[in-house]
Coordinates of C-alpha atoms and ligand atoms in Angstrom, one line a residue:
M1 CA -127.3 -8.3 -87.8
T2 CA -128.9 -5.4 -89.6
T3 CA -132.3 -3.9 -89.5
K4 CA -135.7 -3.7 -91.2
N5 CA -135.9 0.0 -90.3
Q6 CA -134.8 1.8 -93.5
A7 CA -134.1 5.1 -91.7
L8 CA -131.8 3.4 -89.3
A9 CA -130.0 1.3 -92.0
A10 CA -129.5 4.4 -94.1
W11 CA -128.2 6.5 -91.2
V12 CA -125.7 3.7 -90.2
Q13 CA -124.5 3.6 -93.8
D14 CA -124.1 7.4 -94.0
V15 CA -122.1 7.5 -90.7
A16 CA -119.9 4.7 -92.0
T17 CA -119.2 6.6 -95.2
L18 CA -118.3 9.6 -93.1
T19 CA -116.2 8.0 -90.4
R20 CA -114.8 5.1 -92.5
P21 CA -114.5 2.4 -89.8
Q22 CA -112.7 -0.9 -90.4
S23 CA -115.8 -2.9 -89.5
I24 CA -119.3 -2.5 -88.2
V25 CA -120.8 -4.4 -85.3
W26 CA -124.4 -4.4 -84.4
C27 CA -124.7 -5.0 -80.6
D28 CA -127.3 -7.5 -79.4
G29 CA -126.9 -6.7 -75.7
S30 CA -126.2 -10.3 -74.7
D31 CA -124.0 -11.3 -71.7
E32 CA -121.7 -13.1 -74.2
E33 CA -121.2 -9.9 -76.1
Y34 CA -120.4 -8.1 -72.8
D35 CA -117.8 -10.7 -72.0
R36 CA -116.3 -10.5 -75.4
M37 CA -116.0 -6.7 -75.2
V38 CA -114.4 -7.0 -71.8
S39 CA -111.8 -9.4 -73.2
L40 CA -111.2 -7.2 -76.1
M41 CA -110.6 -4.2 -73.9
Q42 CA -108.1 -6.1 -71.8
E43 CA -106.2 -7.0 -74.9
Q44 CA -106.3 -3.4 -76.0
G45 CA -105.1 -2.3 -72.5
T46 CA -108.1 -0.1 -71.7
L47 CA -109.6 -2.3 -69.0
S48 CA -107.9 -4.4 -66.3
P49 CA -109.4 -7.0 -64.0
L50 CA -109.5 -6.2 -60.3
N51 CA -108.9 -8.8 -57.5
S52 CA -111.2 -11.6 -58.6
E53 CA -111.5 -13.1 -55.1
T54 CA -112.7 -9.9 -53.4
H55 CA -114.3 -8.3 -56.5
P56 CA -115.5 -11.0 -58.9
N57 CA -116.1 -9.7 -62.4
C58 CA -115.0 -6.1 -61.5
Y59 CA -112.8 -4.1 -63.8
L60 CA -110.9 -0.9 -63.7
H61 CA -110.8 1.7 -66.5
L62 CA -108.4 4.6 -66.2
S63 CA -109.4 7.4 -68.5
D64 CA -107.3 10.1 -70.1
P65 CA -106.4 12.4 -67.2
Q66 CA -108.0 15.3 -69.1
D67 CA -111.3 13.5 -69.7
V68 CA -112.8 12.9 -66.3
A69 CA -116.0 14.9 -66.1
R70 CA -118.8 16.5 -68.1
V71 CA -117.7 19.6 -70.1
E72 CA -120.5 22.1 -69.9
H73 CA -118.6 24.8 -71.8
L74 CA -118.4 22.4 -74.8
T75 CA -122.0 21.3 -74.7
Y76 CA -124.4 22.9 -77.1
I77 CA -128.1 23.0 -77.9
C78 CA -128.5 23.6 -81.6
T79 CA -132.0 24.9 -82.3
S80 CA -133.0 26.9 -85.4
E81 CA -133.9 29.8 -83.1
E82 CA -131.2 30.8 -80.5
E83 CA -134.0 32.0 -78.1
D84 CA -135.4 28.4 -78.0
A85 CA -132.1 27.2 -76.4
G86 CA -132.2 30.2 -74.0
A87 CA -129.5 31.9 -71.9
N88 CA -129.1 28.7 -69.9
N89 CA -127.5 26.9 -72.8
N90 CA -124.6 27.4 -75.2
W91 CA -126.1 27.7 -78.7
L92 CA -124.9 27.1 -82.3
A93 CA -127.0 27.2 -85.5
P94 CA -127.7 23.6 -86.5
E95 CA -126.0 23.9 -89.9
E96 CA -122.8 25.4 -88.4
A97 CA -122.7 22.8 -85.6
K98 CA -123.1 19.9 -88.1
A99 CA -120.4 21.3 -90.4
K100 CA -118.0 21.5 -87.4
M101 CA -118.8 18.0 -86.3
E102 CA -118.7 16.5 -89.7
G103 CA -115.2 18.0 -90.1
L104 CA -114.2 16.2 -86.9
Y105 CA -115.9 12.9 -87.8
D106 CA -114.3 12.7 -91.3
G107 CA -112.4 9.4 -91.3
C108 CA -112.3 9.4 -87.5
M109 CA -113.0 5.7 -87.2
D110 CA -110.2 4.7 -89.5
G111 CA -108.8 1.4 -88.2
R112 CA -111.5 1.2 -85.5
T113 CA -114.7 -0.8 -85.1
M114 CA -118.0 1.0 -85.3
Y115 CA -120.6 -0.3 -82.8
V116 CA -124.3 0.2 -83.4
V117 CA -126.0 0.2 -80.1
P118 CA -129.8 0.2 -80.0
Y119 CA -131.2 1.0 -76.5
C120 CA -134.4 1.6 -74.8
M121 CA -134.7 4.2 -72.1
G122 CA -137.3 2.8 -69.7
P123 CA -138.9 -0.6 -69.4
V124 CA -139.2 -2.1 -72.9
K125 CA -142.9 -2.6 -72.5
S126 CA -143.7 0.9 -71.1
P127 CA -145.6 3.4 -73.2
Y128 CA -143.5 6.1 -71.5
S129 CA -140.2 4.6 -72.7
R130 CA -138.3 6.0 -75.7
C131 CA -135.6 4.3 -77.8
G132 CA -132.4 5.5 -79.3
V133 CA -129.4 4.2 -81.2
E134 CA -125.9 5.2 -80.3
I135 CA -123.2 4.7 -82.9
T136 CA -119.8 4.7 -81.2
D137 CA -116.2 3.6 -81.7
S138 CA -115.7 3.1 -78.0
P139 CA -115.9 -0.4 -76.5
Y140 CA -116.0 1.3 -73.0
V141 CA -119.2 3.0 -74.1
V142 CA -120.7 -0.3 -75.3
I143 CA -120.1 -2.1 -72.0
N144 CA -121.4 0.9 -70.0
M145 CA -124.5 1.1 -72.2
K146 CA -125.1 -2.6 -71.6
L147 CA -125.2 -1.9 -67.8
M148 CA -127.0 1.5 -67.9
T149 CA -129.8 0.8 -70.4
R150 CA -132.0 -1.9 -71.9
M151 CA -129.6 -2.5 -74.8
G152 CA -129.6 -4.7 -77.9
T153 CA -132.1 -7.0 -79.6
L154 CA -135.3 -6.1 -77.6
A155 CA -134.6 -2.4 -78.1
L156 CA -134.1 -2.8 -81.8
K157 CA -137.3 -4.7 -82.1
R158 CA -139.2 -1.9 -80.4
I159 CA -137.5 0.6 -82.8
E160 CA -138.6 -1.5 -85.8
Q161 CA -142.2 -1.6 -84.5
E162 CA -142.4 2.1 -83.5
G163 CA -140.3 3.6 -86.2
S164 CA -138.9 6.4 -84.2
F165 CA -135.6 6.7 -82.3
V166 CA -133.1 9.3 -81.2
K167 CA -129.9 9.2 -83.2
G168 CA -126.7 9.6 -81.2
L169 CA -123.3 9.6 -82.9
H170 CA -120.2 9.3 -80.7
S171 CA -116.5 9.1 -81.4
T172 CA -113.8 9.1 -78.9
G173 CA -111.7 11.0 -81.4
E174 CA -108.2 12.0 -80.1
L175 CA -109.4 12.9 -76.6
D176 CA -108.0 16.4 -77.3
P177 CA -110.0 18.9 -75.1
N178 CA -109.6 21.4 -78.0
R179 CA -111.4 19.0 -80.3
R180 CA -114.3 18.0 -78.1
F181 CA -118.0 18.9 -78.5
I182 CA -121.3 17.6 -77.3
M183 CA -124.0 18.9 -79.7
H184 CA -127.8 18.4 -79.4
F185 CA -130.3 18.9 -82.2
P186 CA -133.6 18.6 -80.3
E187 CA -135.7 19.5 -83.4
E188 CA -134.2 16.4 -85.2
L189 CA -133.9 14.2 -82.1
S190 CA -130.2 13.8 -82.7
I191 CA -126.9 14.1 -80.8
M192 CA -123.3 14.4 -81.9
S193 CA -120.5 13.9 -79.5
Y194 CA -116.8 13.9 -80.2
G195 CA -113.5 13.8 -78.3
S196 CA -114.6 12.5 -74.9
G197 CA -115.1 9.0 -73.4
Y198 CA -116.5 10.3 -70.1
G199 CA -120.0 9.1 -69.0
G200 CA -122.2 12.2 -69.4
N201 CA -120.4 13.1 -72.6
A202 CA -120.3 9.7 -74.2
L203 CA -123.1 7.5 -72.8
L204 CA -125.6 9.3 -75.0
G205 CA -128.7 7.6 -73.6
K206 CA -128.1 9.3 -70.3
K207 CA -127.9 13.1 -70.0
C208 CA -127.9 13.8 -73.7
H209 CA -131.0 11.7 -74.6
A210 CA -132.9 11.1 -71.3
L211 CA -132.6 14.8 -70.2
R212 CA -131.6 17.2 -72.9
I213 CA -133.5 15.7 -75.9
A214 CA -136.3 14.2 -73.7
S215 CA -137.0 17.5 -71.9
W216 CA -137.6 19.1 -75.3
Q217 CA -139.9 16.2 -76.3
A218 CA -141.6 16.2 -72.8
R219 CA -142.5 19.9 -73.2
K220 CA -144.1 19.2 -76.6
E221 CA -146.0 16.1 -75.3
G222 CA -147.0 17.4 -71.8
W223 CA -144.6 15.4 -69.5
L224 CA -141.4 16.1 -67.6
A225 CA -137.9 14.7 -68.0
E226 CA -136.0 15.5 -64.8
H227 CA -132.6 15.1 -63.0
M228 CA -134.3 13.2 -60.2
L229 CA -134.0 10.0 -58.2
I230 CA -137.1 8.0 -57.4
L231 CA -137.6 6.1 -54.2
G232 CA -140.3 4.3 -52.3
L233 CA -140.6 4.8 -48.5
E234 CA -142.3 1.9 -46.9
S235 CA -143.6 2.3 -43.3
P236 CA -143.7 -0.5 -40.8
E237 CA -147.5 -0.8 -41.6
G238 CA -146.5 -1.6 -45.2
E239 CA -147.7 1.6 -46.7
T240 CA -145.4 2.9 -49.5
H241 CA -145.1 6.5 -50.7
Y242 CA -143.0 7.4 -53.7
I243 CA -140.7 10.5 -53.7
A244 CA -138.8 12.1 -56.6
A245 CA -135.9 14.3 -55.8
A246 CA -133.7 16.6 -57.9
F247 CA -130.3 17.6 -56.5
P248 CA -127.4 18.8 -58.7
S249 CA -124.6 16.5 -59.7
A250 CA -122.7 14.9 -56.8
C251 CA -125.2 16.3 -54.3
G252 CA -126.7 13.1 -52.9
K253 CA -129.2 11.5 -55.3
T254 CA -127.7 8.0 -55.4
N255 CA -127.2 8.0 -51.6
L256 CA -130.8 9.1 -50.9
A257 CA -132.2 6.6 -53.4
M258 CA -130.6 3.6 -51.6
L259 CA -130.7 4.9 -48.0
I260 CA -130.5 2.4 -45.2
P261 CA -132.8 3.5 -42.2
P262 CA -131.0 4.1 -38.9
E263 CA -131.3 1.5 -36.2
K264 CA -134.2 3.3 -34.5
Y265 CA -136.2 3.1 -37.8
K266 CA -135.2 -0.4 -38.8
D267 CA -138.8 -1.3 -39.5
W268 CA -138.9 1.3 -42.3
K269 CA -137.6 0.4 -45.8
I270 CA -136.4 2.4 -48.7
W271 CA -136.8 1.0 -52.2
T272 CA -134.8 2.3 -55.1
L273 CA -136.6 3.1 -58.4
G274 CA -133.9 5.3 -59.9
D275 CA -130.9 7.4 -58.8
D276 CA -130.4 10.1 -61.5
I277 CA -133.3 10.6 -64.0
A278 CA -137.1 10.5 -63.8
W279 CA -139.6 10.8 -66.5
L280 CA -142.9 12.0 -65.1
H281 CA -146.3 11.6 -66.8
M282 CA -149.7 12.5 -65.7
D283 CA -152.2 9.6 -65.8
D284 CA -156.0 9.7 -66.4
Q285 CA -156.6 10.5 -62.8
G286 CA -154.4 13.6 -62.8
Q287 CA -151.7 11.6 -60.8
L288 CA -148.1 12.2 -61.7
R289 CA -146.3 8.8 -62.3
A290 CA -142.6 8.3 -62.6
I291 CA -140.4 5.8 -64.5
N292 CA -136.7 5.6 -64.4
P293 CA -135.4 5.6 -68.0
E294 CA -132.2 4.0 -66.9
A295 CA -131.3 0.4 -65.9
G296 CA -128.1 0.9 -64.0
Y297 CA -126.1 3.4 -61.9
F298 CA -123.2 5.5 -62.9
G299 CA -122.4 6.7 -59.4
V300 CA -119.8 8.8 -57.6
V301 CA -117.3 6.4 -55.9
P302 CA -115.6 8.6 -53.2
G303 CA -117.4 8.7 -49.9
T304 CA -119.1 5.4 -50.5
N305 CA -118.5 3.1 -47.5
A306 CA -120.2 0.5 -45.3
K307 CA -121.4 3.3 -43.0
T308 CA -122.6 6.0 -45.4
N309 CA -124.3 3.8 -47.9
R310 CA -124.0 0.0 -47.2
N311 CA -126.3 -0.8 -50.1
A312 CA -124.1 0.9 -52.6
Y313 CA -121.0 -0.4 -51.0
E314 CA -122.2 -4.0 -51.2
M315 CA -123.6 -3.5 -54.7
I316 CA -120.1 -2.6 -56.1
Q317 CA -118.3 -5.6 -54.7
Q318 CA -119.0 -7.6 -57.9
N319 CA -120.0 -7.1 -61.5
T320 CA -118.9 -3.5 -61.5
I321 CA -116.8 -1.3 -63.8
F322 CA -114.7 1.2 -61.8
T323 CA -113.5 4.3 -63.6
N324 CA -110.6 6.4 -62.2
V325 CA -110.3 4.9 -58.8
G326 CA -107.0 3.9 -57.1
T327 CA -106.0 0.3 -56.2
T328 CA -104.5 -1.4 -53.1
A329 CA -101.4 -3.6 -53.2
D330 CA -103.6 -6.7 -53.7
N331 CA -105.5 -5.0 -56.6
Q332 CA -108.7 -4.1 -54.9
P333 CA -110.3 -0.8 -55.9
W334 CA -109.6 2.1 -53.4
W335 CA -111.0 5.5 -52.9
E336 CA -111.1 8.3 -50.4
D337 CA -113.3 7.6 -47.5
K338 CA -113.6 4.0 -48.3
K339 CA -112.5 3.4 -44.7
Q340 CA -110.8 0.1 -45.6
G341 CA -107.4 -0.7 -47.0
E342 CA -104.6 1.5 -48.2
P343 CA -103.9 2.8 -51.7
A344 CA -100.9 1.6 -53.6
S345 CA -101.7 3.1 -57.0
D346 CA -103.6 6.2 -57.9
W347 CA -106.2 6.9 -60.6
K348 CA -103.4 7.8 -63.1
G349 CA -101.9 4.4 -62.6
N350 CA -98.9 5.9 -60.7
P351 CA -97.6 4.7 -57.3
Y352 CA -99.7 6.5 -54.7
S353 CA -98.2 9.4 -52.9
S354 CA -100.3 11.7 -50.7
E355 CA -98.5 14.7 -52.1
S356 CA -99.9 14.1 -55.6
G357 CA -103.5 14.4 -54.6
P358 CA -106.3 11.9 -54.0
A359 CA -105.9 8.2 -55.0
A360 CA -109.3 8.2 -56.6
H361 CA -110.4 11.1 -58.8
P362 CA -113.1 13.1 -56.9
N363 CA -115.4 12.3 -59.8
S364 CA -114.4 8.6 -60.1
R365 CA -117.4 6.5 -60.9
F366 CA -118.9 3.0 -60.6
T367 CA -121.1 1.5 -63.3
V368 CA -123.3 -1.3 -62.2
S369 CA -126.6 -2.8 -63.2
A370 CA -129.6 -1.8 -61.0
T371 CA -130.4 -5.4 -60.4
E372 CA -127.2 -5.6 -58.2
N373 CA -128.9 -3.3 -55.7
T374 CA -130.7 -5.3 -53.0
A375 CA -133.1 -2.4 -52.5
Y376 CA -134.1 -2.3 -56.2
S377 CA -137.9 -1.9 -56.2
S378 CA -140.0 -4.6 -57.9
L379 CA -142.0 -1.7 -59.4
A380 CA -138.9 -0.3 -61.1
E381 CA -139.9 -2.4 -64.1
A382 CA -143.6 -1.5 -64.0
P383 CA -144.7 -0.1 -67.4
E384 CA -147.1 2.4 -65.7
G385 CA -144.5 3.7 -63.3
V386 CA -145.1 4.7 -59.6
P387 CA -147.4 7.4 -58.3
I388 CA -145.4 10.4 -56.8
S389 CA -146.5 11.8 -53.5
A390 CA -143.7 14.4 -53.1
I391 CA -141.2 16.2 -55.2
V392 CA -138.0 17.4 -53.5
F393 CA -135.5 20.0 -54.7
G394 CA -132.2 20.4 -53.0
G395 CA -128.7 21.8 -53.2
R396 CA -125.4 21.9 -51.4
R397 CA -125.4 25.1 -49.4
K398 CA -123.0 25.8 -46.4
E399 CA -125.5 28.3 -45.2
L400 CA -128.9 29.9 -46.0
A401 CA -131.1 27.0 -47.0
P402 CA -132.7 25.2 -43.9
L403 CA -132.7 21.4 -43.6
V404 CA -136.2 21.2 -45.1
Y405 CA -139.1 23.4 -46.0
E406 CA -142.3 22.9 -47.9
A407 CA -143.9 25.0 -50.7
K408 CA -147.2 26.6 -50.1
S409 CA -148.6 25.5 -53.4
W410 CA -147.4 23.9 -56.7
D411 CA -146.7 27.3 -58.3
H412 CA -144.7 28.3 -55.2
G413 CA -142.9 25.0 -55.5
V414 CA -141.9 25.8 -59.0
L415 CA -140.4 29.0 -57.7
I416 CA -138.5 27.0 -55.1
G417 CA -137.2 24.7 -57.8
A418 CA -136.2 27.6 -60.0
G419 CA -134.4 29.1 -57.0
V420 CA -132.1 26.1 -56.5
A421 CA -128.5 27.2 -56.2
S422 CA -125.7 24.9 -55.2
E423 CA -121.9 24.7 -54.7
T424 CA -120.3 23.2 -57.8
T425 CA -118.7 19.7 -57.7
A426 CA -116.2 17.6 -59.5
A427 CA -118.9 16.2 -61.8
A428 CA -118.2 18.9 -64.3
T429 CA -114.9 20.5 -65.2
G430 CA -114.3 23.9 -63.7
Q431 CA -114.0 25.4 -60.3
V432 CA -115.4 23.3 -57.4
G433 CA -117.3 24.8 -54.4
V434 CA -118.6 28.0 -55.9
V435 CA -122.4 28.7 -55.5
R436 CA -124.1 28.8 -58.9
R437 CA -127.8 28.9 -59.8
D438 CA -129.0 25.5 -60.8
P439 CA -132.8 25.6 -61.3
M440 CA -134.4 22.2 -60.7
A441 CA -130.8 20.8 -60.8
M442 CA -131.2 21.1 -64.6
K443 CA -128.8 23.9 -65.5
P444 CA -126.6 21.5 -67.4
F445 CA -129.4 19.4 -68.7
C446 CA -132.4 21.4 -69.8
G447 CA -132.6 21.1 -73.6
Y448 CA -134.4 24.4 -74.0
N449 CA -135.0 27.9 -72.6
F450 CA -135.5 27.9 -68.9
A451 CA -138.3 30.5 -69.1
D452 CA -140.3 28.1 -71.3
Y453 CA -139.4 25.2 -69.0
W454 CA -140.8 27.0 -66.0
S455 CA -144.0 27.8 -67.9
H456 CA -144.2 24.1 -68.7
W457 CA -143.8 23.2 -65.0
L458 CA -146.4 25.9 -64.1
S459 CA -148.9 24.5 -66.6
F460 CA -149.3 21.3 -64.5
S461 CA -151.3 23.1 -61.8
E462 CA -153.9 24.0 -64.5
R463 CA -154.3 20.3 -65.5
T464 CA -155.0 18.7 -62.1
D465 CA -155.5 19.4 -58.4
N466 CA -153.9 16.1 -57.5
L467 CA -150.3 17.2 -57.7
P468 CA -147.5 16.1 -55.4
K469 CA -146.4 18.4 -52.6
I470 CA -143.1 20.2 -53.2
F471 CA -140.2 20.4 -50.7
H472 CA -136.7 21.8 -50.5
V473 CA -133.8 20.1 -48.5
N474 CA -130.2 20.9 -47.7
W475 CA -128.1 18.2 -46.2
F476 CA -125.0 20.3 -46.4
R477 CA -125.1 23.1 -43.9
Q478 CA -121.7 23.6 -42.2
N479 CA -120.3 25.5 -39.2
D480 CA -117.3 27.8 -39.4
D481 CA -114.9 24.8 -39.1
G482 CA -116.4 23.2 -42.1
D483 CA -118.2 20.4 -40.2
F484 CA -121.6 19.3 -41.4
L485 CA -124.4 20.3 -39.0
W486 CA -126.6 17.5 -40.1
P487 CA -125.5 13.9 -40.0
G488 CA -127.1 13.2 -43.3
F489 CA -127.1 9.8 -45.1
G490 CA -129.4 7.3 -43.2
E491 CA -130.6 10.0 -40.9
N492 CA -132.2 11.8 -43.9
L493 CA -135.0 9.3 -43.5
R494 CA -136.3 11.4 -40.6
V495 CA -136.8 14.3 -43.1
L496 CA -138.5 12.0 -45.6
Q497 CA -140.9 10.8 -42.9
W498 CA -141.8 14.4 -42.1
M499 CA -142.6 15.0 -45.7
I500 CA -144.9 12.0 -46.0
Q501 CA -146.6 13.0 -42.7
R502 CA -147.1 16.5 -44.2
C503 CA -148.6 14.9 -47.4
K504 CA -151.0 13.0 -45.1
G505 CA -151.8 16.1 -43.0
D506 CA -150.2 14.5 -39.9
A507 CA -147.3 16.8 -39.0
D508 CA -147.0 20.3 -37.6
A509 CA -145.2 23.1 -39.4
V510 CA -144.4 26.7 -38.9
E511 CA -145.3 29.1 -41.7
T512 CA -142.5 31.4 -42.8
A513 CA -142.0 33.8 -45.7
I514 CA -140.2 31.0 -47.7
G515 CA -142.6 28.2 -46.9
Y516 CA -143.5 25.8 -44.1
L517 CA -140.7 24.7 -41.8
P518 CA -140.8 21.8 -39.3
S519 CA -141.7 22.8 -35.8
E520 CA -139.0 22.1 -33.2
Q521 CA -140.5 18.8 -32.3
G522 CA -141.8 18.2 -35.8
I523 CA -138.8 16.0 -36.7
D524 CA -137.6 13.5 -34.1
V525 CA -133.9 14.2 -33.5
A526 CA -133.8 13.6 -29.7
D527 CA -131.4 10.7 -30.0
L528 CA -129.0 12.4 -32.4
N529 CA -127.3 14.6 -29.9
I530 CA -127.6 17.7 -32.0
D531 CA -126.8 20.9 -30.0
P532 CA -130.2 22.7 -29.5
D533 CA -128.8 25.9 -31.1
V534 CA -127.6 24.0 -34.1
W535 CA -131.0 22.3 -34.5
Q536 CA -132.7 25.7 -34.2
S537 CA -130.4 27.1 -37.0
L538 CA -131.2 24.1 -39.2
I539 CA -135.0 24.6 -39.0
S540 CA -135.1 28.4 -39.1
I541 CA -134.3 31.1 -41.6
N542 CA -132.2 34.3 -41.4
D543 CA -134.4 37.0 -42.9
D544 CA -131.5 39.3 -43.9
Q545 CA -129.8 36.5 -45.8
W546 CA -133.0 35.5 -47.5
R547 CA -133.8 39.1 -48.5
Q548 CA -130.4 39.2 -50.2
E549 CA -131.0 35.7 -51.8
M550 CA -134.4 36.8 -53.2
S551 CA -132.9 39.9 -54.6
D552 CA -130.1 37.9 -56.4
F553 CA -132.7 35.4 -57.5
G554 CA -134.9 38.2 -58.9
D555 CA -132.0 39.5 -60.9
Y556 CA -131.4 36.0 -62.3
L557 CA -135.1 35.6 -63.2
D558 CA -135.0 39.0 -64.9
S559 CA -132.2 37.8 -67.1
F560 CA -134.8 35.6 -68.9
G561 CA -136.6 38.8 -70.1
D562 CA -140.1 38.7 -71.6
R563 CA -140.3 34.9 -71.8
L564 CA -140.3 34.6 -68.0
P565 CA -143.8 33.5 -67.0
E566 CA -145.8 36.1 -65.2
K567 CA -146.9 33.6 -62.6
L568 CA -143.3 33.0 -61.6
R569 CA -142.7 36.7 -61.2
E570 CA -145.8 36.9 -59.0
Q571 CA -144.5 34.1 -56.8
H572 CA -141.2 35.8 -56.4
K573 CA -142.9 39.1 -55.5
A574 CA -145.0 37.3 -52.9
V575 CA -142.1 35.7 -51.1
S576 CA -140.1 39.0 -51.3
A577 CA -143.0 40.9 -49.9
A578 CA -143.5 38.4 -47.0
L579 CA -139.8 38.9 -46.1
G580 CA -140.5 42.6 -45.9
Ligands
GTP1 P1 -124.6 12.5 -59.8 O1 -124.4 11.0 -60.1 O2 -123.4 13.3 -60.2 O3 -125.8 13.0 -60.3 O4 -124.5 12.6 -58.1 P2 -125.6 12.3 -57.0 O5 -126.5 13.4 -56.8 O6 -126.2 10.9 -57.2 O7 -124.7 12.3 -55.7 P3 -124.2 11.1 -54.7 O8 -125.3 10.4 -54.0 O9 -123.3 10.2 -55.5 O10 -123.3 11.9 -53.6 C1 -122.2 12.7 -54.0 C2 -121.3 12.9 -52.8 O11 -122.1 13.5 -51.7 C3 -120.8 11.6 -52.2 O12 -119.4 11.8 -52.0 C4 -121.6 11.4 -51.0 O13 -120.8 10.7 -50.0 C5 -122.0 12.8 -50.5 N1 -123.3 12.8 -49.8 C6 -124.4 12.2 -50.2 N2 -125.4 12.3 -49.3 C7 -124.9 13.0 -48.3 C8 -125.4 13.5 -47.1 O14 -126.6 13.3 -46.7 N3 -124.6 14.3 -46.3 C9 -123.3 14.5 -46.6 N4 -122.5 15.2 -45.8 N5 -122.8 14.1 -47.8 C10 -123.5 13.3 -48.6
SPV2 C1 -124.0 14.0 -63.3 O1 -122.9 14.6 -63.6 O2 -125.0 14.5 -62.9 C2 -123.9 12.5 -63.4 C3 -122.8 11.8 -64.0 O3 -124.9 11.8 -63.0 S1 -122.9 12.0 -65.8 O4 -123.6 10.8 -66.3 O5 -121.6 12.1 -66.3 O6 -123.7 13.1 -66.1
MN3 MN1 -126.6 13.2 -62.3

């Protein structure tokens, strides 16, 4: 196979000249190709079958132990002007970045096969979708891209019709952390990644294209590319509302997107549209509509069990790639909090011993096609997307942030989004559990200056008066013993219900300086046996803590200097003044 698109053919040729692969394979995205790649990887020893009776068509990949997460300190936005990348990004001049990368790529595919992977982010027939081509020397990337995107012939056809595509070049290199970079060139719609095989660093359709490059395009074209799940909440009467929610990495998007309602609400239903990325466009009626650019889930394994997330648990019993989990004696995948079986081997392939840490890496992942999810929405493939009623921001905060609150307006909601801060997780290398600012859960993913990003968000209230309501949630409040105060998971449905009632004007709320909070009876928790004092603390705010928070947040906003939109400053002033 080759292509009618001259630019693509020429680029593939140039890359081959630079990287000097043994052979070039154009991927068609077929099931046969997937099976072939799986066999090849088994021969090469990079993939092993799991117990085929309990887990048909499931495989285990153990990565290099130093290549298990995103590397934010090695991720760059390379714009001609440094200010366009902003203080929220690492920056390198494009020419310098390219010279560095070309040095690394020189002959790097010697003896390897180069795969050309055309993919489409979003339903192939959607006007909102965008295509890309990833060139990679990693069979692991190819099989993951097959599950995560609309990959192969149809995507290539669309590229040939449309003419435009994002260029992503990836090589696993030597997996040396000192020779590892993820570079983005938003002005040229291109990506260069070297030295890592890990998801967010190597599956270039995902964070690199669908967030960093797409956020840049979205700003130019008047839409939004966000780190958000999309779900449909269907009431017993059959009315469905769609919610998009942004939480930082490993803070509960996949779980919320496939939530199973508790017994008491069994006539309610959650439909999954997406679990990680949403592209939001405004339609002719001024309604925001969302599509999920992805076609699969690259989800956090630990913590997934039949009780916390039965949908996800069942979805990964077949046709799944596991990365960096442990295994049981009879070769089933095992991870912490699986609540079933015992580990025999750990994620490094060594015999399991409790002294040498968890059996599964805390950022171990499953890769599975979205169609394996029994709650996958029939509208997930709709070219026009779904209308969004509510946008939710959230973070992982032991204290401070209440269970839920509602913004007083869109502009105030933008302030709330910009104010997201969260404890760091194992999804990125570095310290875990320290609070850091993560506006809109996009700190690692916004492909341009946050000040310009907030201006862009604020511009939406000038375009329509039909915008979704904005909320903030925190499932992760803890007591001094480190126990979670809120049961979370399925019970989060109660909070979603409150939001939808608020959207319809049907629920009470208490006005506070930071926004509207539920009244004591506003959310039904009577059967949850939550201590009344605990419930009170979940739905109230501590003014002293919030004054300190607003002061820290103000300093953070100031660090963006003159580019910070005046409207955001005003919103910040108003909340600070209300706190007194
Ligand atoms: P990325 O894929 O990294 O973007 O993560 P995500 O936001 O999709 O997070 P995910 O749903 O995979 O959850 C991450 C971890 O948080 C898992 O270990 C979950 O078990 C845990 N978690 C999710 N929801 C809740 C909740 O409501 N309460 C508590 N206590 N933990 C939760
Ligand atoms: C995240 O880290 O937010 C993820 C996993 O969803 S990765 O695809 O690696 O970015
Ligand atoms: Mn994510």
